[in-house]
PDB file of N, CA, C and O in Angstrom:
ATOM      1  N   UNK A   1    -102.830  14.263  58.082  1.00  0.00           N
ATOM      2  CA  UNK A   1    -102.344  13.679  56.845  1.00  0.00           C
ATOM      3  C   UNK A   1    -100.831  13.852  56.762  1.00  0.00           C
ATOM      4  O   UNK A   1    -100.340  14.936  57.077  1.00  0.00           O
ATOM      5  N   UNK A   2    -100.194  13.008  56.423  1.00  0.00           N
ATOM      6  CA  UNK A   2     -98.825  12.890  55.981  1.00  0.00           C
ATOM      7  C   UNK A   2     -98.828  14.363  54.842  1.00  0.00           C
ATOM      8  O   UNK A   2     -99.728  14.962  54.254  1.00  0.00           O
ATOM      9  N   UNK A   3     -96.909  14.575  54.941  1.00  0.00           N
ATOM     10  CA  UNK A   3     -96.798  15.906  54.491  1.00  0.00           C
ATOM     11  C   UNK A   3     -96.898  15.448  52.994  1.00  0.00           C
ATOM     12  O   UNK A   3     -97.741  15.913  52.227  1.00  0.00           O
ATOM     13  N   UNK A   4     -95.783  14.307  52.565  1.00  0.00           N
ATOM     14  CA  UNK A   4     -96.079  13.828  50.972  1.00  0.00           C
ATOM     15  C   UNK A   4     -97.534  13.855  50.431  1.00  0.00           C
ATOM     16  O   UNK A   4     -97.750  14.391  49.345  1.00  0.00           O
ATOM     17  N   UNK A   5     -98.499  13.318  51.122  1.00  0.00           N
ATOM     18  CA  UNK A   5     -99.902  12.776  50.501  1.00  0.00           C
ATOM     19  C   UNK A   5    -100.496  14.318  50.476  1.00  0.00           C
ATOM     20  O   UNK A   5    -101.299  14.646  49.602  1.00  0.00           O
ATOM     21  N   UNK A   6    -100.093  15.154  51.395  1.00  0.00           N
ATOM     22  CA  UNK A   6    -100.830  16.448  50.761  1.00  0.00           C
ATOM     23  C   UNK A   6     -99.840  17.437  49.553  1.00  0.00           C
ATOM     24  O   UNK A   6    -100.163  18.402  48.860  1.00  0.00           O
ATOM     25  N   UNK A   7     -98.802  16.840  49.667  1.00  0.00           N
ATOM     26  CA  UNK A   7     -98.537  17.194  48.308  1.00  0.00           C
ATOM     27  C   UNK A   7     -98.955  17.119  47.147  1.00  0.00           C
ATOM     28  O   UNK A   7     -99.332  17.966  46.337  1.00  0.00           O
ATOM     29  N   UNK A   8     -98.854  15.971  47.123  1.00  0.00           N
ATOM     30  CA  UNK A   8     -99.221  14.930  46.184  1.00  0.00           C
ATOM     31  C   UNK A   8    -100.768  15.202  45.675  1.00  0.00           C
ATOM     32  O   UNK A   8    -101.003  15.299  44.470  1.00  0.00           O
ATOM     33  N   UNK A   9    -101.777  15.315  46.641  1.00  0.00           N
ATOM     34  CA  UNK A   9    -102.933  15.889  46.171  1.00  0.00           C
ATOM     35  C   UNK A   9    -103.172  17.327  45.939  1.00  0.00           C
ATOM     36  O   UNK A   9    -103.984  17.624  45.063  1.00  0.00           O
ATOM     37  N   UNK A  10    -102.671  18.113  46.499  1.00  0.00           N
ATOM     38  CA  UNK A  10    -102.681  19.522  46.102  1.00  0.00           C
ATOM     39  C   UNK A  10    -101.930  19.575  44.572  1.00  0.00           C
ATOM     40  O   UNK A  10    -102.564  20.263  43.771  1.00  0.00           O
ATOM     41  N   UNK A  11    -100.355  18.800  43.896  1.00  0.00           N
ATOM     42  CA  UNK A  11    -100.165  18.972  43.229  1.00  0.00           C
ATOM     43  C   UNK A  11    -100.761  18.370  41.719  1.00  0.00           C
ATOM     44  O   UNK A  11    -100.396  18.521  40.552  1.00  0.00           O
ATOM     45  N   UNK A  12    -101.805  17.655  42.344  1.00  0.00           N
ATOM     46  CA  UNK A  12    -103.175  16.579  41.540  1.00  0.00           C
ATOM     47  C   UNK A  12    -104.080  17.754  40.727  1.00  0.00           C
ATOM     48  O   UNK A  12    -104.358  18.017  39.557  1.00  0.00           O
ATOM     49  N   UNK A  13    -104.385  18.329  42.149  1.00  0.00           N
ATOM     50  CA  UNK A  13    -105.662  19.532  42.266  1.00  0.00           C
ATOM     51  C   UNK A  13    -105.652  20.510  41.191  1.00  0.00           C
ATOM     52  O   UNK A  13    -106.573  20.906  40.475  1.00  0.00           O
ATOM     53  N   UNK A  14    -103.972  20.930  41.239  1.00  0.00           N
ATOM     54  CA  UNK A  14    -103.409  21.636  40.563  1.00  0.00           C
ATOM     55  C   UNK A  14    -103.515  21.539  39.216  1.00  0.00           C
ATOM     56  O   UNK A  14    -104.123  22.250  38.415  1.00  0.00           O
ATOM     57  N   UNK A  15    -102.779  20.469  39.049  1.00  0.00           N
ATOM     58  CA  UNK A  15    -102.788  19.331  37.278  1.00  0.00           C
ATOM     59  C   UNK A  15    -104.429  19.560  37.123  1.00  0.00           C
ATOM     60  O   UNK A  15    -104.634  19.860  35.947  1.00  0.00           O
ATOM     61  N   UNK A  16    -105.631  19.531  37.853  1.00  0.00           N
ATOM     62  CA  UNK A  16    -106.554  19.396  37.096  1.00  0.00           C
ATOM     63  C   UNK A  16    -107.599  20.141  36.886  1.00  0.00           C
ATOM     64  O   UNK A  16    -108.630  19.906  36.256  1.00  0.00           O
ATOM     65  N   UNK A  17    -107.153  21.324  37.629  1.00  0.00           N
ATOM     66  CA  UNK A  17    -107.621  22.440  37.484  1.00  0.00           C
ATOM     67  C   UNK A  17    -107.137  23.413  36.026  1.00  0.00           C
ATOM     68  O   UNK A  17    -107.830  24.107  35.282  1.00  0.00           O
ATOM     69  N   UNK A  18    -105.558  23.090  36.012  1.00  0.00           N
ATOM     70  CA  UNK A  18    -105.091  23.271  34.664  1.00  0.00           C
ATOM     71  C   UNK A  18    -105.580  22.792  33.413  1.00  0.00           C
ATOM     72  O   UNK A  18    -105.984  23.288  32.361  1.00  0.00           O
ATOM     73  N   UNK A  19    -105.398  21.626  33.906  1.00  0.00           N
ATOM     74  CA  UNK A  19    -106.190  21.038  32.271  1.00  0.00           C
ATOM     75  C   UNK A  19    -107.650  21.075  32.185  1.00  0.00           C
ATOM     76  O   UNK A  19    -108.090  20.732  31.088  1.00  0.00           O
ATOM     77  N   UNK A  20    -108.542  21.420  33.107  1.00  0.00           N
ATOM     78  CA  UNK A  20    -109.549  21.856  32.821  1.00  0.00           C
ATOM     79  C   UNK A  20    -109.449  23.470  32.330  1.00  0.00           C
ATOM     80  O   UNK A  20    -110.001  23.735  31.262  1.00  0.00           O
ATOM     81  N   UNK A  21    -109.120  23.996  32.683  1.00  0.00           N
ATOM     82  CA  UNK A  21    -109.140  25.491  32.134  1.00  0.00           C
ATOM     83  C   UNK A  21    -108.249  26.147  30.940  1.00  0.00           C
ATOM     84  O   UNK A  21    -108.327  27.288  30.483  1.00  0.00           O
ATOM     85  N   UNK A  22    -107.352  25.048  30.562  1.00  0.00           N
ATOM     86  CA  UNK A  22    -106.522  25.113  29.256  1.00  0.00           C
ATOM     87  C   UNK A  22    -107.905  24.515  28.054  1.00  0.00           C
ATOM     88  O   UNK A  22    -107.990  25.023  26.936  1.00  0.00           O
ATOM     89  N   UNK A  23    -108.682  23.632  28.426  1.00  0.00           N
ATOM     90  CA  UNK A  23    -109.784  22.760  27.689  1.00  0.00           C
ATOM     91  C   UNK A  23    -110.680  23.581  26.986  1.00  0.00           C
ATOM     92  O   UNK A  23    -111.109  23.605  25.832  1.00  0.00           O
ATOM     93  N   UNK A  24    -110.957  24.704  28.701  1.00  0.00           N
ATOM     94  CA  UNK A  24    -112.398  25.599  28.314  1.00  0.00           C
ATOM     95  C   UNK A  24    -111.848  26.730  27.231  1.00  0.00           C
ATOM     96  O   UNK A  24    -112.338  27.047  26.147  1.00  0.00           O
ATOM     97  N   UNK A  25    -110.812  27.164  27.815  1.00  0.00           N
ATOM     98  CA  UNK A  25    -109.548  28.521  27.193  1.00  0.00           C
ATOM     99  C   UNK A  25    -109.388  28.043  25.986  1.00  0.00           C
ATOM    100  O   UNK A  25    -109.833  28.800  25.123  1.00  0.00           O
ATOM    101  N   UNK A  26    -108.896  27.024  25.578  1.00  0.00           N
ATOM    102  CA  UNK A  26    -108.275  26.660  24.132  1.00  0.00           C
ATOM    103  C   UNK A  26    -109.738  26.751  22.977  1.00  0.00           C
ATOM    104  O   UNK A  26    -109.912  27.337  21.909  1.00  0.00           O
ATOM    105  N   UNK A  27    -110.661  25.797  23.884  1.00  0.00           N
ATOM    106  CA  UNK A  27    -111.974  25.752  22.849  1.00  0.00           C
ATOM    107  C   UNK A  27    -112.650  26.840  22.501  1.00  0.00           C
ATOM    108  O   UNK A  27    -113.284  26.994  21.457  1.00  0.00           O
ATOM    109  N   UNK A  28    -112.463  27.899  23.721  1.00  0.00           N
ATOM    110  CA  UNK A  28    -112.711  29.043  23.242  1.00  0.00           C
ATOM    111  C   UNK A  28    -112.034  30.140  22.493  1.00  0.00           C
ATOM    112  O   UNK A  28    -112.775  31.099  22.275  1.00  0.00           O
ATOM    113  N   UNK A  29    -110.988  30.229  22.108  1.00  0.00           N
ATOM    114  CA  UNK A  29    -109.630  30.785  21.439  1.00  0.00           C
ATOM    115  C   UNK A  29    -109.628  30.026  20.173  1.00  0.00           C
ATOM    116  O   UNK A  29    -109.145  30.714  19.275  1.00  0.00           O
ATOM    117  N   UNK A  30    -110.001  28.834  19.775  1.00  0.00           N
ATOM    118  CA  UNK A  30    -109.615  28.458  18.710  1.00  0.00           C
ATOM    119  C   UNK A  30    -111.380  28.478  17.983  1.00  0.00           C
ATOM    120  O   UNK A  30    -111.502  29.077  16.914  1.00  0.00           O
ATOM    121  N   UNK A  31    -112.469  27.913  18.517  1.00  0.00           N
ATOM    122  CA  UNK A  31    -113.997  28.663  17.986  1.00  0.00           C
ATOM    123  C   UNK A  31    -114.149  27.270  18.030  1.00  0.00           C
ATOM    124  O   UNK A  31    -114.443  26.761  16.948  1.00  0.00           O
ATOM    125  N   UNK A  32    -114.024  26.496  19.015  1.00  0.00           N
ATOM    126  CA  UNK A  32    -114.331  24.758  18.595  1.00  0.00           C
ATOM    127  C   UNK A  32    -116.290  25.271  19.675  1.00  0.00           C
ATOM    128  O   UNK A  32    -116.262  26.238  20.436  1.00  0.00           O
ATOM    129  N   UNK A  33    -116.883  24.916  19.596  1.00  0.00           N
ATOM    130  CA  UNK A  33    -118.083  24.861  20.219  1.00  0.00           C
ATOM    131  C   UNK A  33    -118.481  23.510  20.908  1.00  0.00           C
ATOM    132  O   UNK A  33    -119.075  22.580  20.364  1.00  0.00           O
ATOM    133  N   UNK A  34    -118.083  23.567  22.091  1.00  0.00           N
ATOM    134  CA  UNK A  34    -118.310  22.182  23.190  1.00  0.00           C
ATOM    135  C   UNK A  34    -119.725  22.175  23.327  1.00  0.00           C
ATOM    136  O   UNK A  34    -120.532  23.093  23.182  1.00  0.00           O
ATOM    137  N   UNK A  35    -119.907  20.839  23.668  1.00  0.00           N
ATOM    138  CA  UNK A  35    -121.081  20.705  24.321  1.00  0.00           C
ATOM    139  C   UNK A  35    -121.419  20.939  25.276  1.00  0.00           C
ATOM    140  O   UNK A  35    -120.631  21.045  26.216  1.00  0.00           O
ATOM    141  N   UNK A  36    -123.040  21.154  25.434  1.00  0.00           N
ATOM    142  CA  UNK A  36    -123.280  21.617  26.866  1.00  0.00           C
ATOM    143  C   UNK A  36    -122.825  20.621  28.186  1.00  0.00           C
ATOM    144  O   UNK A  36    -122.612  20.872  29.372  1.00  0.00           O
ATOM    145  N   UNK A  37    -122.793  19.594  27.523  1.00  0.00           N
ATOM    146  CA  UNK A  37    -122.384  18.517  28.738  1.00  0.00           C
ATOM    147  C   UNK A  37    -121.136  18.620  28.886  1.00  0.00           C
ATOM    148  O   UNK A  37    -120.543  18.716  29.960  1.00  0.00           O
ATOM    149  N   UNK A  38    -120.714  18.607  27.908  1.00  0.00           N
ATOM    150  CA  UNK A  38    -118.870  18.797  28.495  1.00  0.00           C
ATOM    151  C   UNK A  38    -118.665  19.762  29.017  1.00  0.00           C
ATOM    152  O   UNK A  38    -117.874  19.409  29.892  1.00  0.00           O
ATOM    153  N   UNK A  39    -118.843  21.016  29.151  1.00  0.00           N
ATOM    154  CA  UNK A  39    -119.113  22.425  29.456  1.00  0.00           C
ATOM    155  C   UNK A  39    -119.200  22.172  31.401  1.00  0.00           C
ATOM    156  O   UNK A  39    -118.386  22.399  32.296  1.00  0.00           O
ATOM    157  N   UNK A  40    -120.493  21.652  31.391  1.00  0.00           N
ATOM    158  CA  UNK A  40    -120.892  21.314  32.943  1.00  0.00           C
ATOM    159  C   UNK A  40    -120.264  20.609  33.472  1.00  0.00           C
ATOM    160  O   UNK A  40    -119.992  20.893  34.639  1.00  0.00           O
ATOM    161  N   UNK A  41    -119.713  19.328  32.881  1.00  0.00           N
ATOM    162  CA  UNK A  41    -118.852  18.220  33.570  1.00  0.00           C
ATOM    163  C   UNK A  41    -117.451  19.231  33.778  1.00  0.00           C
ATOM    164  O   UNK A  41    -117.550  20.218  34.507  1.00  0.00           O
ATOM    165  N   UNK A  42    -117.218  19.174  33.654  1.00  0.00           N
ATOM    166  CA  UNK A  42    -115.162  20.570  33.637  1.00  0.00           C
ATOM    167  C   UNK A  42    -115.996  21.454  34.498  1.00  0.00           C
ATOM    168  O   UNK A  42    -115.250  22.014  35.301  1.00  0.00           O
ATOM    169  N   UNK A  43    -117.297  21.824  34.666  1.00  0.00           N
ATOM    170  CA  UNK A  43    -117.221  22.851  35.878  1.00  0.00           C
ATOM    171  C   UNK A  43    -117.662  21.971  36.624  1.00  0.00           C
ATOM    172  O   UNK A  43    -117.318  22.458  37.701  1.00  0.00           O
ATOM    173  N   UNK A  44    -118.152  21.062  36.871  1.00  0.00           N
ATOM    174  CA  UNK A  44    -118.217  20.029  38.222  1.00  0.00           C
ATOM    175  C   UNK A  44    -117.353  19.444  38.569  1.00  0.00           C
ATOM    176  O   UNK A  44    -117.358  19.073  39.743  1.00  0.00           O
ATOM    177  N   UNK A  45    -116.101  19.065  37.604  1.00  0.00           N
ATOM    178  CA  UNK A  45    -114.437  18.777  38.064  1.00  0.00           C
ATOM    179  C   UNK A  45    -114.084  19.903  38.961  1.00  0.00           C
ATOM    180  O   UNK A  45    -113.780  19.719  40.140  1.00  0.00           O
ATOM    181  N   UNK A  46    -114.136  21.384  38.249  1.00  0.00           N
ATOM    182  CA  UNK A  46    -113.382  22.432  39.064  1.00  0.00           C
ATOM    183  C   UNK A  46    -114.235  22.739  40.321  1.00  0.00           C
ATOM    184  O   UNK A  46    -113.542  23.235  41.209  1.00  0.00           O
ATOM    185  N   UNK A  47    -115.638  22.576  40.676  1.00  0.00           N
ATOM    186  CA  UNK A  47    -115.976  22.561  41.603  1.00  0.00           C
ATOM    187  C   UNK A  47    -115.776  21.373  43.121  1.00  0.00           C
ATOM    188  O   UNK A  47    -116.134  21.589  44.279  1.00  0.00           O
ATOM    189  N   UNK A  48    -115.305  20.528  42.730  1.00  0.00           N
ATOM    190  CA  UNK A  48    -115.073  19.246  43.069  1.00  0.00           C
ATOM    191  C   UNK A  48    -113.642  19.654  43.457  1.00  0.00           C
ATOM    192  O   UNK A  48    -113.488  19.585  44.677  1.00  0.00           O
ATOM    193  N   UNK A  49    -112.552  20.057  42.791  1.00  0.00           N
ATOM    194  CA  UNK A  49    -111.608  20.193  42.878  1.00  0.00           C
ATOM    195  C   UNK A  49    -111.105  21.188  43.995  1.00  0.00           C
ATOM    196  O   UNK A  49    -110.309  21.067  44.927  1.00  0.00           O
ATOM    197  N   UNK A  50    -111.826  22.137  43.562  1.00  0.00           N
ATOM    198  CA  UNK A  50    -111.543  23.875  44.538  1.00  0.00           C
ATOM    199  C   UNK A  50    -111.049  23.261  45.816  1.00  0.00           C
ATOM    200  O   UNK A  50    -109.863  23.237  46.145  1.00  0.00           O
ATOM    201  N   UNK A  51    -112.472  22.555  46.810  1.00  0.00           N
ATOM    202  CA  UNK A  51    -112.259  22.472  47.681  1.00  0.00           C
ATOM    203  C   UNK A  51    -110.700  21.589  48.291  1.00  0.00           C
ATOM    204  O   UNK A  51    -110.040  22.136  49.175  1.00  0.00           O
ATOM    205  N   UNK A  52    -110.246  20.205  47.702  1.00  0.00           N
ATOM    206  CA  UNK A  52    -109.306  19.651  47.828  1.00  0.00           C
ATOM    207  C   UNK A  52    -107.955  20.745  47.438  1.00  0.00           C
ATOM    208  O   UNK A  52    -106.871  20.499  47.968  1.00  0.00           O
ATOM    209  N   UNK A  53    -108.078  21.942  46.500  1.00  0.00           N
ATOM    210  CA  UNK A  53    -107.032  22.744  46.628  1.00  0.00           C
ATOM    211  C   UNK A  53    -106.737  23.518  47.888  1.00  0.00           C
ATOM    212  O   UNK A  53    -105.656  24.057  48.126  1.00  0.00           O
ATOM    213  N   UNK A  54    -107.755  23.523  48.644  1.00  0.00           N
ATOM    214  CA  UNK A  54    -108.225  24.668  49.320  1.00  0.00           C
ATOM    215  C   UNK A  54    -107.624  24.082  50.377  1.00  0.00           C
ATOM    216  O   UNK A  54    -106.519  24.482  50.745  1.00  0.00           O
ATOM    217  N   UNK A  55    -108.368  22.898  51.108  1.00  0.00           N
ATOM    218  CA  UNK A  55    -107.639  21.981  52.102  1.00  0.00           C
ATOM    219  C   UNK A  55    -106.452  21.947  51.882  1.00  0.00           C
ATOM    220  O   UNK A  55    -105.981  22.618  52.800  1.00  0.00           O
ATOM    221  N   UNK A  56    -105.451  21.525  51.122  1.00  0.00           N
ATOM    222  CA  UNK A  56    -103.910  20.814  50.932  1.00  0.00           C
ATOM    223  C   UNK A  56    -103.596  21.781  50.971  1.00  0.00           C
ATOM    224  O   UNK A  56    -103.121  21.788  52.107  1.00  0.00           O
ATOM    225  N   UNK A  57    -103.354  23.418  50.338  1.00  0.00           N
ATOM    226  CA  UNK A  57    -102.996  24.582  50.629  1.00  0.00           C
ATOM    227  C   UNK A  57    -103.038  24.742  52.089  1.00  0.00           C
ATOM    228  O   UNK A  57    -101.991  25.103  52.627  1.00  0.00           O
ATOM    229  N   UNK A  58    -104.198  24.509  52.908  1.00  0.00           N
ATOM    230  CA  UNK A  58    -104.308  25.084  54.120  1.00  0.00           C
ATOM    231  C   UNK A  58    -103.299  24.152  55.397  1.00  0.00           C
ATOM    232  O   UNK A  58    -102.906  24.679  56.438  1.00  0.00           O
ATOM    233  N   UNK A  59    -103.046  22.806  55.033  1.00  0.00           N
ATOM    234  CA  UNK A  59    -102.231  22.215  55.456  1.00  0.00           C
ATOM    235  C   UNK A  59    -101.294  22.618  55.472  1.00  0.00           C
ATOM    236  O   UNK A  59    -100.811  23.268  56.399  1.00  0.00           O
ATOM    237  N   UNK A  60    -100.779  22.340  54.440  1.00  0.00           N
ATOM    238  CA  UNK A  60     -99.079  22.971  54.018  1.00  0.00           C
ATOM    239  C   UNK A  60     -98.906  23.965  54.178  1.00  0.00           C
ATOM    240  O   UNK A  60     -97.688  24.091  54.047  1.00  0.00           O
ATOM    241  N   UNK A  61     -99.488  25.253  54.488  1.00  0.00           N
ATOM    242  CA  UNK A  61     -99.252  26.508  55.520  1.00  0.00           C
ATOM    243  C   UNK A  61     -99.403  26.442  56.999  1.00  0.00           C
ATOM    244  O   UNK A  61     -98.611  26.934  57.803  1.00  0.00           O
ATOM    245  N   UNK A  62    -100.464  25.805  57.277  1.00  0.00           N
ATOM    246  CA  UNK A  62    -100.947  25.774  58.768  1.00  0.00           C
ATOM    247  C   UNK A  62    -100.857  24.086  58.915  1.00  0.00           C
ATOM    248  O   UNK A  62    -101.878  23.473  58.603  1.00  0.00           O
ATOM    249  N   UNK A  63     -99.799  23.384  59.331  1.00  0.00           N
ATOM    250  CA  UNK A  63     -99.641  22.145  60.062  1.00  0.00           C
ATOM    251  C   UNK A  63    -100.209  21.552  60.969  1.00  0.00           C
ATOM    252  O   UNK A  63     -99.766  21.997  62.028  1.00  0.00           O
ATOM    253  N   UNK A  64    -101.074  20.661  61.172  1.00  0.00           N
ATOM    254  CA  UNK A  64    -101.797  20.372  62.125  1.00  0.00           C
ATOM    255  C   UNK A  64    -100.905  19.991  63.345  1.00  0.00           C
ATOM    256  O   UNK A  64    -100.045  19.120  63.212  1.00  0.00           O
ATOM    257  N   UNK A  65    -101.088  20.595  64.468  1.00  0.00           N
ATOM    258  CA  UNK A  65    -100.375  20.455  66.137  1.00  0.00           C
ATOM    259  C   UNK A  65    -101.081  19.256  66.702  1.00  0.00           C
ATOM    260  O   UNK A  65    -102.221  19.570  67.042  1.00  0.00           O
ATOM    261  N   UNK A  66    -100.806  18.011  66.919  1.00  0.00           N
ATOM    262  CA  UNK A  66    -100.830  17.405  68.171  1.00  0.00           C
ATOM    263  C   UNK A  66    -100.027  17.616  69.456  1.00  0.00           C
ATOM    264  O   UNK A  66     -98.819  17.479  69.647  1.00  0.00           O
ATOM    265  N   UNK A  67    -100.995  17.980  70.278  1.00  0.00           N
ATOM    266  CA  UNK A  67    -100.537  18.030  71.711  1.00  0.00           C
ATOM    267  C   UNK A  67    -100.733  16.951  72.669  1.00  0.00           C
ATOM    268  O   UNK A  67    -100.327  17.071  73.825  1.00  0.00           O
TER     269      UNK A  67
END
């Protein structure tokens, strides 16, 4: 992968891992009571997500070598 496009998605990953966990954090800090569905969907974003952080991190430390 190009070095921009894993930026670009790691700094995605990032953005939406944040705003999922500002969502869960805030609703819980302020006493709003989510639904169970919204609840599961934001942890199937952050599960969904992890891995694409995980990859683009591992790029952008370890560069893939063609020989």
């Amino acid at each position: 992968m190009e070095a921009k496009k894993i930026t670009v998605l790691r700094s995605l990953s990032l953005l939406i891992l944040g705003i999922t966990t500002v969502i869960l954090l805030g609703a819980r800090f302020i006493g709003i009571e989510l639904s169970d569905m919204t609840i599961r969907v934001l942890g199937i974003v952050d599960l969904i997500t992890l891995p694409v952080l995980a990859f683009t991190t591992w790029r952008m430390f370890f560069p893939h070598r063609s020989y």
